[in-house]
Every structure is written in C-alpha cells, then in structure tokens.
Amino acid sequence: MFWRNDGFFLSEMLLSLVAFLMGSAILLPIAIHVINQTVESEKKATAINLLYDELMYLKITGTDSGRRFIEQNGNQYEVVVKKIEEDSSWKVCIHYDIAQKQYEKCAPAE
C-alpha cells in the first residue's frame, strides 16, 4: 500500500500493542465483575423463589415441607423453618453462600 514507510512499522506495531493491552486491562476486570454480579443475582433470585415456595407450602398445609437442603442449578440452599411461640406464627429462612460469604433471606408466614 505505502511504498515508503521509513521505519514506522515497528513504532505503529508497538503503539497498537500498548493500546490493546490498555484496553484489555480496563475491560477485562469490568467483564469479570459483570459476570460475578450475574451469578450473584441468579442465586438471589433462586433463593427468593425457594422462600416463596416454602411460604406457600406452609400457608396451604400449615406445616413445613420437611426439606432441609435443596440443590438447584448446582447450588445448595438450606431451608430453616422456625415456629415463633409468642404468637404461634412461622418464620422461614433460606441460607446460601456466594463466594464463601453466607447470605440469608427470611420472611414471616402470615
């Protein structure tokens, strides 16, 4: 294309390499963060769905389902159903972990 490049090929190549490395250094951590947040939101949504299912079962039957550990989508969730003696109501909690941190979703049964 250009017959007279006069040694600019090496400098242009280094400049494009540096630009590529800078771009990947900025975009790669952002992509990893977005992927981690997607996984986290999927686990939270699953925990909320399991909590809702357990609350509905409790409301319909009046007793807990007897399920203690539920494995869904390769993740393990612990179901804890407590009866509050003061007003004889129920409290349902779902325990799960994200990146070795324990999380808990709880709701009272009405």
Coordinates of C-alpha atoms in Angstrom, one line a residue:
M1 CA 0.0 0.0 0.0
F2 CA 2.5 2.6 1.1
W3 CA 5.9 2.1 -0.5
R4 CA 7.7 4.5 1.8
N5 CA 7.1 3.5 5.4
D6 CA 10.6 4.7 6.6
G7 CA 10.7 2.5 9.8
F8 CA 7.3 3.5 11.1
F9 CA 6.1 -0.2 11.1
L10 CA 7.8 -1.1 14.4
S11 CA 6.5 2.0 16.2
E12 CA 3.0 1.6 14.9
M13 CA 3.0 -2.1 15.9
L14 CA 4.2 -1.2 19.5
L15 CA 1.6 1.6 19.7
S16 CA -1.2 -0.8 18.7
L17 CA 0.1 -3.4 21.2
V18 CA 0.1 -0.9 24.0
A19 CA -3.4 0.2 23.1
F20 CA -4.6 -3.4 23.1
L21 CA -3.1 -4.1 26.4
M22 CA -4.5 -0.9 28.0
G23 CA -7.9 -1.7 26.6
S24 CA -7.9 -5.3 27.9
A25 CA -6.5 -4.1 31.3
I26 CA -9.6 -1.9 31.6
L27 CA -12.3 -4.1 30.0
L28 CA -11.3 -7.5 31.5
P29 CA -11.9 -6.6 35.2
I30 CA -15.2 -5.0 34.2
A31 CA -16.3 -8.1 32.4
I32 CA -15.3 -10.3 35.4
H33 CA -17.3 -8.0 37.7
V34 CA -20.4 -8.2 35.5
I35 CA -20.2 -12.0 35.3
N36 CA -19.9 -12.3 39.1
Q37 CA -22.8 -10.0 39.6
T38 CA -24.9 -12.0 37.2
V39 CA -24.1 -15.2 39.1
E40 CA -24.9 -13.5 42.4
S41 CA -28.3 -12.2 41.1
E42 CA -29.2 -15.6 39.8
K43 CA -28.5 -17.2 43.3
K44 CA -30.5 -14.4 45.0
A45 CA -33.4 -15.0 42.6
T46 CA -33.4 -18.7 43.2
A47 CA -33.3 -18.2 47.0
I48 CA -36.3 -15.8 46.8
N49 CA -38.2 -18.4 44.6
L50 CA -37.4 -21.2 47.2
L51 CA -38.5 -18.9 50.0
Y52 CA -41.8 -18.2 48.2
D53 CA -42.4 -21.9 47.5
E54 CA -41.8 -22.7 51.2
L55 CA -44.1 -19.9 52.4
M56 CA -46.8 -21.0 50.0
Y57 CA -46.5 -24.7 51.2
L58 CA -46.6 -23.5 54.8
K59 CA -49.7 -21.4 54.2
I60 CA -51.6 -24.2 52.3
T61 CA -50.7 -27.1 54.5
G62 CA -50.0 -25.5 57.9
T63 CA -46.8 -27.5 58.3
D64 CA -43.3 -27.2 56.9
S65 CA -42.3 -29.3 53.9
G66 CA -39.6 -31.2 55.7
R67 CA -37.0 -30.2 53.1
R68 CA -33.8 -29.0 54.8
F69 CA -31.3 -28.9 51.9
I70 CA -32.3 -28.1 48.4
E71 CA -29.8 -28.3 45.5
Q72 CA -30.8 -26.3 42.5
N73 CA -28.7 -25.2 39.5
G74 CA -25.6 -26.7 41.2
N75 CA -26.0 -24.6 44.3
Q76 CA -27.1 -25.8 47.8
Y77 CA -29.7 -23.9 49.8
E78 CA -30.6 -24.6 53.4
V79 CA -34.2 -24.2 54.4
V80 CA -34.9 -23.3 58.1
V81 CA -38.5 -23.1 59.3
K82 CA -39.0 -21.8 62.8
K83 CA -42.2 -21.6 64.8
I84 CA -42.4 -18.4 66.9
E85 CA -44.1 -19.5 70.2
E86 CA -45.3 -16.0 71.2
D87 CA -47.9 -15.6 68.5
S88 CA -47.7 -19.1 67.0
S89 CA -46.5 -17.8 63.6
W90 CA -43.8 -19.2 61.4
K91 CA -40.6 -17.8 60.1
V92 CA -38.9 -19.2 57.0
C93 CA -35.2 -18.6 56.2
I94 CA -33.1 -19.7 53.2
H95 CA -29.4 -19.8 53.8
Y96 CA -27.0 -19.8 50.8
D97 CA -23.4 -18.7 50.0
I98 CA -21.9 -16.6 47.3
A99 CA -18.1 -16.6 47.0
Q100 CA -17.7 -18.1 50.5
K101 CA -20.0 -15.5 52.1
Q102 CA -23.1 -16.6 53.9
Y103 CA -26.4 -14.9 53.0
E104 CA -29.8 -15.3 54.4
K105 CA -33.3 -14.5 53.1
C106 CA -36.1 -14.6 55.7
A107 CA -39.8 -13.9 55.7
P108 CA -42.6 -14.4 58.2
A109 CA -45.5 -16.6 57.3
E110 CA -48.8 -14.9 57.7

